[in-house]
PDB file of C-alpha atoms in Angstrom:
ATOM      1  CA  UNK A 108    -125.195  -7.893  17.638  1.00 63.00           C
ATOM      2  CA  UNK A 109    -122.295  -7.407  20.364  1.00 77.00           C
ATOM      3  CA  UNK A 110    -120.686 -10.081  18.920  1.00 92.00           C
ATOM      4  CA  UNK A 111    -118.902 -13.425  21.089  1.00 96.00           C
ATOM      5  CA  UNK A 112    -118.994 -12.177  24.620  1.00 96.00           C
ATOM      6  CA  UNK A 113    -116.720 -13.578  27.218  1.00 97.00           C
ATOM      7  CA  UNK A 114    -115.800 -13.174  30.644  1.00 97.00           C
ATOM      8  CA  UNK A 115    -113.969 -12.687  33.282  1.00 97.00           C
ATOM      9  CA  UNK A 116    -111.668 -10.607  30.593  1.00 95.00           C
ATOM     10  CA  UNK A 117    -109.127 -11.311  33.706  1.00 96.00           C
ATOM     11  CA  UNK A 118    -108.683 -14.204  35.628  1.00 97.00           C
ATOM     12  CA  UNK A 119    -105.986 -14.716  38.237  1.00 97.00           C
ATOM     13  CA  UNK A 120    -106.435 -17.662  40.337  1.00 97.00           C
ATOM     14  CA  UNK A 121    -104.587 -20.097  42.884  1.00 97.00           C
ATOM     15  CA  UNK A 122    -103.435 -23.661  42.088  1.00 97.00           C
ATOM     16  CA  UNK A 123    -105.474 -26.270  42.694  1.00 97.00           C
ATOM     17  CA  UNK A 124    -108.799 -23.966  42.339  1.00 97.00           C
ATOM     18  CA  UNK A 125    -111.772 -24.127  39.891  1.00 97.00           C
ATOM     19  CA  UNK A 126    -111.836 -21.852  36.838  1.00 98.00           C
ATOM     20  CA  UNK A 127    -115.282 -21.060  34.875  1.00 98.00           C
ATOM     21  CA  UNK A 128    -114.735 -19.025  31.672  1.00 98.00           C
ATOM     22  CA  UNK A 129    -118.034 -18.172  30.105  1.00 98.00           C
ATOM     23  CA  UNK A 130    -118.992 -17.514  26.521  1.00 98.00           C
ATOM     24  CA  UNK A 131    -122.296 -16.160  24.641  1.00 98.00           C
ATOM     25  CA  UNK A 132    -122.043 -16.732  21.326  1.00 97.00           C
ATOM     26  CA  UNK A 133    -123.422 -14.469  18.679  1.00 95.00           C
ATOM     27  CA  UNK A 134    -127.405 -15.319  18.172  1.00 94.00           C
ATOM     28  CA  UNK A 135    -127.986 -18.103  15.719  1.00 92.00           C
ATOM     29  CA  UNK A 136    -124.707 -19.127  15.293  1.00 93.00           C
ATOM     30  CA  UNK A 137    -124.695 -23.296  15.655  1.00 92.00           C
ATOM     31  CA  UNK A 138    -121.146 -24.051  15.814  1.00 93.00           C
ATOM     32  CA  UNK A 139    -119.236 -22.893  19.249  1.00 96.00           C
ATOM     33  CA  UNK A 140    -115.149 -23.289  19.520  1.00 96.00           C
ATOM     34  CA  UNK A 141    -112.873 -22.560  22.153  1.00 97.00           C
ATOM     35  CA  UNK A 142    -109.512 -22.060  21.516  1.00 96.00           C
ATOM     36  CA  UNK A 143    -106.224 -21.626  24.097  1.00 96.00           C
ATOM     37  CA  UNK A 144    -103.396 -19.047  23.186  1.00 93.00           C
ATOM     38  CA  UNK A 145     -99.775 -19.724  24.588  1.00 92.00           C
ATOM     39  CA  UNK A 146     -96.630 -18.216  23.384  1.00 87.00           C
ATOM     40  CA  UNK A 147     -95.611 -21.863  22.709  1.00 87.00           C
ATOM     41  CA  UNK A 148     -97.951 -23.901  21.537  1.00 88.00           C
ATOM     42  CA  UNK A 149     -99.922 -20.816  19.660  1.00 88.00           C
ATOM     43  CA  UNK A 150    -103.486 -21.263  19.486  1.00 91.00           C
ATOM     44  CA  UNK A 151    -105.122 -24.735  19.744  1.00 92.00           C
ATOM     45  CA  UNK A 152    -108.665 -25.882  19.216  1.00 93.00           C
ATOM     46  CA  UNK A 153    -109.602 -27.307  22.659  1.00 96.00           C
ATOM     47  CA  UNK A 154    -113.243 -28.310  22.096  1.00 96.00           C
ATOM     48  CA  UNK A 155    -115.979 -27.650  19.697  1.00 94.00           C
ATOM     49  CA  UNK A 156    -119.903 -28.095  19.734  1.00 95.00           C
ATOM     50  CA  UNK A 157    -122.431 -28.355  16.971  1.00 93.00           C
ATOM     51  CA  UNK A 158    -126.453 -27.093  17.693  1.00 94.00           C
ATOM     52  CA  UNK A 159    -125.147 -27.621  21.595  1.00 95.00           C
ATOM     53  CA  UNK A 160    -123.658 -30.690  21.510  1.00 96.00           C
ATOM     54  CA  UNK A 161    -119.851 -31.519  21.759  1.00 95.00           C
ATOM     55  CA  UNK A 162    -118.403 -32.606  18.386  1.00 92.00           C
ATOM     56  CA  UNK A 163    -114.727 -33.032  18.875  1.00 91.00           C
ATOM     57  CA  UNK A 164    -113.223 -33.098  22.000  1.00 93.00           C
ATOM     58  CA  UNK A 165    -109.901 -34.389  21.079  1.00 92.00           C
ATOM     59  CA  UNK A 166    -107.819 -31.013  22.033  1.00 93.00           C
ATOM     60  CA  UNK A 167    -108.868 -30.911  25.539  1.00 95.00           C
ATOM     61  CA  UNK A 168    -105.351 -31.399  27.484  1.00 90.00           C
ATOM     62  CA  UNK A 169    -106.567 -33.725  30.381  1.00 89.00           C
ATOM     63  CA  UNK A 170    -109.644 -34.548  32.370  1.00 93.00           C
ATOM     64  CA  UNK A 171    -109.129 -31.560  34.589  1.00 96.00           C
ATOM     65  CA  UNK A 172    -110.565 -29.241  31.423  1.00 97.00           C
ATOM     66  CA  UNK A 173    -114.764 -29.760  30.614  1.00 97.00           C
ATOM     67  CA  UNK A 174    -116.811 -28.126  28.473  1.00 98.00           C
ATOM     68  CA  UNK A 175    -120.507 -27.482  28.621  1.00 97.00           C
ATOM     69  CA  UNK A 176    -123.181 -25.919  26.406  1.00 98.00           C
ATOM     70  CA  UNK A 177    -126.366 -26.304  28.358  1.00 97.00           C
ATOM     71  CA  UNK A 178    -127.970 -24.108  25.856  1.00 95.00           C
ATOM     72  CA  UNK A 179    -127.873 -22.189  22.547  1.00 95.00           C
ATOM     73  CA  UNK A 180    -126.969 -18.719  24.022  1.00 95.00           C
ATOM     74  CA  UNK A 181    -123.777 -19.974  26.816  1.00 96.00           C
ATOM     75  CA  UNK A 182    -120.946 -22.090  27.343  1.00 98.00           C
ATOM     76  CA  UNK A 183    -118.087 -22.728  29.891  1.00 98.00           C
ATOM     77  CA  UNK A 184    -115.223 -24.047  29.937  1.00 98.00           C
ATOM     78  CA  UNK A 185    -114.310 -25.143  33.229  1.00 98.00           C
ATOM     79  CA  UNK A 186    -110.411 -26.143  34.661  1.00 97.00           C
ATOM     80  CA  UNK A 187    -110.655 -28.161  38.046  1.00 97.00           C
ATOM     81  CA  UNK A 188    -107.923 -27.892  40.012  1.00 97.00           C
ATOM     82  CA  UNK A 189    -106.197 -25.376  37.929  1.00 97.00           C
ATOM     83  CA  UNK A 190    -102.472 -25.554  37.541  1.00 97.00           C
ATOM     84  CA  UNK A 191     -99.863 -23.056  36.488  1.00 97.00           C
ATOM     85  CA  UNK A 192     -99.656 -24.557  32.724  1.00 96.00           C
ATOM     86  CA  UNK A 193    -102.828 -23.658  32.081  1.00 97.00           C
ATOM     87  CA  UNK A 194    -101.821 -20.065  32.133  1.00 97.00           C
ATOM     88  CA  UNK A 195    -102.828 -18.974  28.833  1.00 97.00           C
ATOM     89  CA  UNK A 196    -105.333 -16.878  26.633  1.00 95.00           C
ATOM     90  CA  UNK A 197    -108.577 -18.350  26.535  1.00 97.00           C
ATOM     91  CA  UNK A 198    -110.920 -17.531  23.178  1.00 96.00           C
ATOM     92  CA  UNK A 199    -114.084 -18.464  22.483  1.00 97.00           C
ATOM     93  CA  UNK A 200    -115.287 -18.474  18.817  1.00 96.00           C
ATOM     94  CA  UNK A 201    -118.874 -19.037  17.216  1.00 95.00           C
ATOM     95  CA  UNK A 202    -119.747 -19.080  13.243  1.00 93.00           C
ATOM     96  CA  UNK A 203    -122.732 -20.830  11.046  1.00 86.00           C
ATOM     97  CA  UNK A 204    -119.882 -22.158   8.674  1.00 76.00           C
ATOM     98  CA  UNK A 205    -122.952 -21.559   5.906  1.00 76.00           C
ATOM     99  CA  UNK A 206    -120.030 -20.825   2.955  1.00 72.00           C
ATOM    100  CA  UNK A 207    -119.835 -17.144   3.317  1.00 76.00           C
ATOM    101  CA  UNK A 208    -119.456 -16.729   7.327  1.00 81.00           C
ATOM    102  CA  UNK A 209    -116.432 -17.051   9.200  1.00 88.00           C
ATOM    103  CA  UNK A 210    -115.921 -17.612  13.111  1.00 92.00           C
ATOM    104  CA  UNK A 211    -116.019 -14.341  14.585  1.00 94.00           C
ATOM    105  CA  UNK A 212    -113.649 -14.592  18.195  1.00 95.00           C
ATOM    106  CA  UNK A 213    -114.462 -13.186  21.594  1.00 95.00           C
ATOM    107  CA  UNK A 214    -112.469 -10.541  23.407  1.00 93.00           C
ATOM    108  CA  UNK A 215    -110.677 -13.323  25.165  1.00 95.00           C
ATOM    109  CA  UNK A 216    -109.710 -14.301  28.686  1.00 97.00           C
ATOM    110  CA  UNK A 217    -106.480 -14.095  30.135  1.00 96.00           C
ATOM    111  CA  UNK A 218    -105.532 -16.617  33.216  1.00 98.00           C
ATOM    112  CA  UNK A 219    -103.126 -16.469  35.246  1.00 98.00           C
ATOM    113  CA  UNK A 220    -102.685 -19.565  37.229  1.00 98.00           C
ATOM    114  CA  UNK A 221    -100.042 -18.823  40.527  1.00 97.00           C
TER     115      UNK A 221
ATOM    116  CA  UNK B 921    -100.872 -34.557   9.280  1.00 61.00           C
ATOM    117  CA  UNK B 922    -102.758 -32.338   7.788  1.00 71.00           C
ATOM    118  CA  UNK B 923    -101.366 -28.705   9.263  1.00 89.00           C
ATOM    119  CA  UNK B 924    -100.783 -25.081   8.173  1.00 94.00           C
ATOM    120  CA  UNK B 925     -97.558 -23.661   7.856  1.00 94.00           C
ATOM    121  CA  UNK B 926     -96.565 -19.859   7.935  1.00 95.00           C
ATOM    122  CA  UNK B 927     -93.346 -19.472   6.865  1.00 86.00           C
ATOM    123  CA  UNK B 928     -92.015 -16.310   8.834  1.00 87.00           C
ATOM    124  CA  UNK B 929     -92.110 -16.084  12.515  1.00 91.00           C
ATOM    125  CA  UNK B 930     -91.240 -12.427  13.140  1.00 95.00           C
ATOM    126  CA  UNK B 931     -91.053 -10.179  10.320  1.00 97.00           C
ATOM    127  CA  UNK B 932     -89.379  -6.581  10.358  1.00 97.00           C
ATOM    128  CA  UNK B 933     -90.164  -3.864   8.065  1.00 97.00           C
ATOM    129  CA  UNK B 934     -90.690  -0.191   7.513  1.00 97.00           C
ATOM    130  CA  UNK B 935     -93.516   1.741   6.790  1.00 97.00           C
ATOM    131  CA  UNK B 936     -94.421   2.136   3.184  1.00 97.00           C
ATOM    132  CA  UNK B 937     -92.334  -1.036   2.408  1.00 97.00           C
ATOM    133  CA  UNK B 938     -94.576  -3.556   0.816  1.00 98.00           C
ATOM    134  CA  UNK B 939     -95.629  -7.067   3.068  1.00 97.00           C
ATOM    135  CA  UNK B 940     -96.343 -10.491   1.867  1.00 97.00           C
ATOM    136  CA  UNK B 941     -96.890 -13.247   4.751  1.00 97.00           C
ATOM    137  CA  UNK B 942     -96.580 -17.333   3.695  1.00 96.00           C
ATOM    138  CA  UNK B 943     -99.498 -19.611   3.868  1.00 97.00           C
ATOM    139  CA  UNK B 944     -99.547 -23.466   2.985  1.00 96.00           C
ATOM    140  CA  UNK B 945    -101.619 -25.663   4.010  1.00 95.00           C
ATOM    141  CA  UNK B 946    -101.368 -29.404   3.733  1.00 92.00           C
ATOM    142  CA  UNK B 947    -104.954 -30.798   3.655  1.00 84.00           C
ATOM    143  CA  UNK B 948    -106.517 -32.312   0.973  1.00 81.00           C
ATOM    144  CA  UNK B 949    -110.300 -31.504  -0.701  1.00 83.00           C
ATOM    145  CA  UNK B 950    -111.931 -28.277  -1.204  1.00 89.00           C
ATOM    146  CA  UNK B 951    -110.947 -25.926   1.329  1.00 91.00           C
ATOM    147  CA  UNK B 952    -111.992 -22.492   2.867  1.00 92.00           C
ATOM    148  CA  UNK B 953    -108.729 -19.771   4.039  1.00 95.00           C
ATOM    149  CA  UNK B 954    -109.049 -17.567   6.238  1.00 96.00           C
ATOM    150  CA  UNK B 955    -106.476 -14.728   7.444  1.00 97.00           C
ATOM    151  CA  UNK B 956    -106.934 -12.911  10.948  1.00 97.00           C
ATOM    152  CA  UNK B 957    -105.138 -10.619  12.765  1.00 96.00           C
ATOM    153  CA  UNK B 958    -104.326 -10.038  15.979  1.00 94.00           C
ATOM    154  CA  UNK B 959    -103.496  -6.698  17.523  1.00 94.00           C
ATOM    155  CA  UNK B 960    -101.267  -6.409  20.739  1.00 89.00           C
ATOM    156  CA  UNK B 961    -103.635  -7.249  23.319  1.00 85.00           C
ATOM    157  CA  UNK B 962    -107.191  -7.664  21.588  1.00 88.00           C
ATOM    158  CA  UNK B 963    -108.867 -10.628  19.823  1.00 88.00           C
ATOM    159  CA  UNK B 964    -108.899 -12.089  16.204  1.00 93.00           C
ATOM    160  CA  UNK B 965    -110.090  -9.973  13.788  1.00 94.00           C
ATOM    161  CA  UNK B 966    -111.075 -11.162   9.778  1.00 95.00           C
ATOM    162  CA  UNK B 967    -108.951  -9.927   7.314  1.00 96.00           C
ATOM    163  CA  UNK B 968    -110.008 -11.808   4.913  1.00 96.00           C
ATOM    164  CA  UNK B 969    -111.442 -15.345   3.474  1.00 94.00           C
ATOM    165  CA  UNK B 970    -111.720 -17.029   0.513  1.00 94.00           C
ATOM    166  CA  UNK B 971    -114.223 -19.577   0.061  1.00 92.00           C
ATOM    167  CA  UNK B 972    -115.013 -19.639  -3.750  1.00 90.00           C
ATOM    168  CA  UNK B 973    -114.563 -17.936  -7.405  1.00 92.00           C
ATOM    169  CA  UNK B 974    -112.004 -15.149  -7.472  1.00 94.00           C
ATOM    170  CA  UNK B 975    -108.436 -16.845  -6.155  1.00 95.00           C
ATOM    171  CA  UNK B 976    -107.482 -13.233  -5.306  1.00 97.00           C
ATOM    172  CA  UNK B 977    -109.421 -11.920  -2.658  1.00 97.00           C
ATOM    173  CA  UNK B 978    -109.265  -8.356  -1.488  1.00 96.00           C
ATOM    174  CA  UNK B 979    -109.653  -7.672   2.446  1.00 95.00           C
ATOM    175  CA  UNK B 980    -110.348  -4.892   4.993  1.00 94.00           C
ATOM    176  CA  UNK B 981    -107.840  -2.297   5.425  1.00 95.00           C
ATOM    177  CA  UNK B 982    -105.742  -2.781   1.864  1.00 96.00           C
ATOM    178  CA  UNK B 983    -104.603  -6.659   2.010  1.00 97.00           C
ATOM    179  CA  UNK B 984    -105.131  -9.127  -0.321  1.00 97.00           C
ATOM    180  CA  UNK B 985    -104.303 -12.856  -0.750  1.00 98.00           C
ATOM    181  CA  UNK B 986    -104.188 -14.965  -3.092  1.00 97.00           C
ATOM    182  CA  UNK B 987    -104.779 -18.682  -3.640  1.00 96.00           C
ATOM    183  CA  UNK B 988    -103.377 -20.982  -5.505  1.00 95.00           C
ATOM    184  CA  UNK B 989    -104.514 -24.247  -5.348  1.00 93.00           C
ATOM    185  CA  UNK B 990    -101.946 -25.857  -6.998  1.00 93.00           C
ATOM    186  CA  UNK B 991     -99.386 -24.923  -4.923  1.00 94.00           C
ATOM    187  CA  UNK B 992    -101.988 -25.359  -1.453  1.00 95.00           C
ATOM    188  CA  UNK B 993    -101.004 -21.928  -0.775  1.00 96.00           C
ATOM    189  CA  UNK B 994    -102.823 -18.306   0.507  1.00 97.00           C
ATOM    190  CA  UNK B 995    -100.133 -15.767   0.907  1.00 97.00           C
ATOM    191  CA  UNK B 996    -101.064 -12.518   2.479  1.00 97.00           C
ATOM    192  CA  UNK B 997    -100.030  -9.237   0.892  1.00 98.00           C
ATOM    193  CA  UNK B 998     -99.896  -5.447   1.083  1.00 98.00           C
ATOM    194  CA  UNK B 999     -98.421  -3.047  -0.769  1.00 97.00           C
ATOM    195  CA  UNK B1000     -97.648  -0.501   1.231  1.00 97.00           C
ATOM    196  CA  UNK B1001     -97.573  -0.842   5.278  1.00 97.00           C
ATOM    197  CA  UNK B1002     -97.993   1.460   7.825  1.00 96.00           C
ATOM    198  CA  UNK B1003     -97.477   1.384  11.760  1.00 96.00           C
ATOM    199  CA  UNK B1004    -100.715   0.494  12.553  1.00 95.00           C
ATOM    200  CA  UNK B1005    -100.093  -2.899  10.827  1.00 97.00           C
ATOM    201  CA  UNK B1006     -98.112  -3.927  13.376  1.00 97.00           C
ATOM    202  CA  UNK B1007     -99.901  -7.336  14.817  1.00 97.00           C
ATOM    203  CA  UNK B1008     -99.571 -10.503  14.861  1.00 96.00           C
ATOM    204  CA  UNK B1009    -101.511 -12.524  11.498  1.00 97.00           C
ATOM    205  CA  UNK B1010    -103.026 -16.380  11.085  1.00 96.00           C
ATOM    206  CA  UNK B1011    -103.950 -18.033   8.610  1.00 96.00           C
ATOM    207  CA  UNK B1012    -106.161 -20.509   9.235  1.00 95.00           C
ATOM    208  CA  UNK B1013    -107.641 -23.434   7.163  1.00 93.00           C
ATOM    209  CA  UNK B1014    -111.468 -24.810   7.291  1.00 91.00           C
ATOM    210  CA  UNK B1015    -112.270 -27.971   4.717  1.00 87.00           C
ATOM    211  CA  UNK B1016    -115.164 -28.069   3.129  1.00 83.00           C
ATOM    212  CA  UNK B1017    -117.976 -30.321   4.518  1.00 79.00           C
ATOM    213  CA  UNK B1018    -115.883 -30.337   7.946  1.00 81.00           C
ATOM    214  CA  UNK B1019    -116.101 -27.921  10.736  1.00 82.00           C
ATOM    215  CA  UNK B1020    -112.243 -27.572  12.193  1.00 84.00           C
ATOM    216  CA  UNK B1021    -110.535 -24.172  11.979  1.00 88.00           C
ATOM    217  CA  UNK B1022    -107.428 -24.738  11.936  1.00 90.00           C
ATOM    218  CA  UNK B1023    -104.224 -22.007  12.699  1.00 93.00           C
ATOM    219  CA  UNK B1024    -101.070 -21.196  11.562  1.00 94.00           C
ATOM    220  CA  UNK B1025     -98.637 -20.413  14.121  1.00 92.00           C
ATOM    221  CA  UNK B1026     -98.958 -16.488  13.361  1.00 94.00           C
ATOM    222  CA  UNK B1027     -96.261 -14.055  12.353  1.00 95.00           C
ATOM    223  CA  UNK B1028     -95.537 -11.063  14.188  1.00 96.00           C
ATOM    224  CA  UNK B1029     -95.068  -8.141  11.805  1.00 97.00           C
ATOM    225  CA  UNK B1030     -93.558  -5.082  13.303  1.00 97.00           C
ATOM    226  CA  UNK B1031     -93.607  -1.993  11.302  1.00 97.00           C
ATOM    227  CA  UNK B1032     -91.031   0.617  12.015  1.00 95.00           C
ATOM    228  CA  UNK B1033     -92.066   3.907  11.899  1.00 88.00           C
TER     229      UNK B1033
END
């Protein structure tokens, strides 16, 4: 398996514009997390969906951050309008949390909000 | 609040000296630990987890950790560093029968060579 795929690895965008970042899971894995990295805050559990649907929600800053699973093999995590705070590291985990497995991250992706 | 606690921010060492990292955590029930690391510029990586039987639990690349329930800890250690262990390490905390991960704040560990 490749493992949690992500992209853009990169993103450098304008405030006030619409970020997607996109995740595959690994195949088979039901739970899907996505996590935010700052140099402040460290990293913080945004938003997290069992079999597809969203469980907990209750780390999403504000309304201008959604999340969507429309199926078992994708995600995104969308920012609308993007603002210079939300410059951060953006990962994307998946796991079965069976009692041996543990979430396995994605590569990440770094925006840059100017 | 429940919430994981690492006690060093930044930690400075040579190689060959020997490393051991804070963990405590303060929720309640069976839990699962977890330690990742994080090298400059890439993603988490497992270290190592602990989820049942042996409180000492042997990882990839020669760390260990060990828990101790009693004392709601999971302190990271090896014996004997080398440059290449420089990173930045979580620990992160998953209770049983939930489905949060939750993080320490990390601790950069910067071997000298």
């Amino acid at each position: 398996d490749a493992g949690v795929i992500q992209s853009p690895r990169h993103e450098v965008t304008e405030m006030g514009q619409e970020v997607t970042l996109r995740c595959k899971p690994i195949s088979g894995h039901d739970y899907l997390f996505w996590y935010r990295q700052t140099m402040m805050r460290g990293l913080e559990l945004l938003i997290y969906f069992n079999n597809n649907v969203p469980i907990d929600d209750s780390g999403m800053p504000e309304d201008r951050f959604s999340a969507k699973m429309p199926n078992a093999s994708f995600s995104t995590l969308k920012i609308q309008p993007s603002e210079p705070r939300d410059s951060a590291v953006y990962f994307c985990a998946s796991s079965f949390w069976d009692g041996y497995t543990e979430a396995f991250f994605g590569q990440g992706t770094r925006l840059t909000v100017v | 609040a429940q919430s994981v606690s690492q006690h060093n921010h930044h930690v400075i060492l040579s190689e060959a000296a020997s490393l051991e990292l804070g963990c405590n955590y303060s929720y309640g029930g069976t839990v699962n630990l977890f330690w990742y690391v994080q090298y400059p510029g890439q993603h988490l990586q497992l270290l190592l987890k602990y989820f049942s039987g042996d409180p000492l639990v042997k990882g990839i690349k020669g760390f260990e950790a060990e828990f101790i329930k009693s004392k709601f800890s999971f302190n990271l250690r090896k014996p004997s560093v080398q440059w290449s262990d420089t990173a930045e390490y979580f620990c992160a905390v998953k209770v049983v029968r939930e489905y949060k991960l939750s993080f320490g704040a990390g601790t950069t560990v910067t071997v000298r060579a």
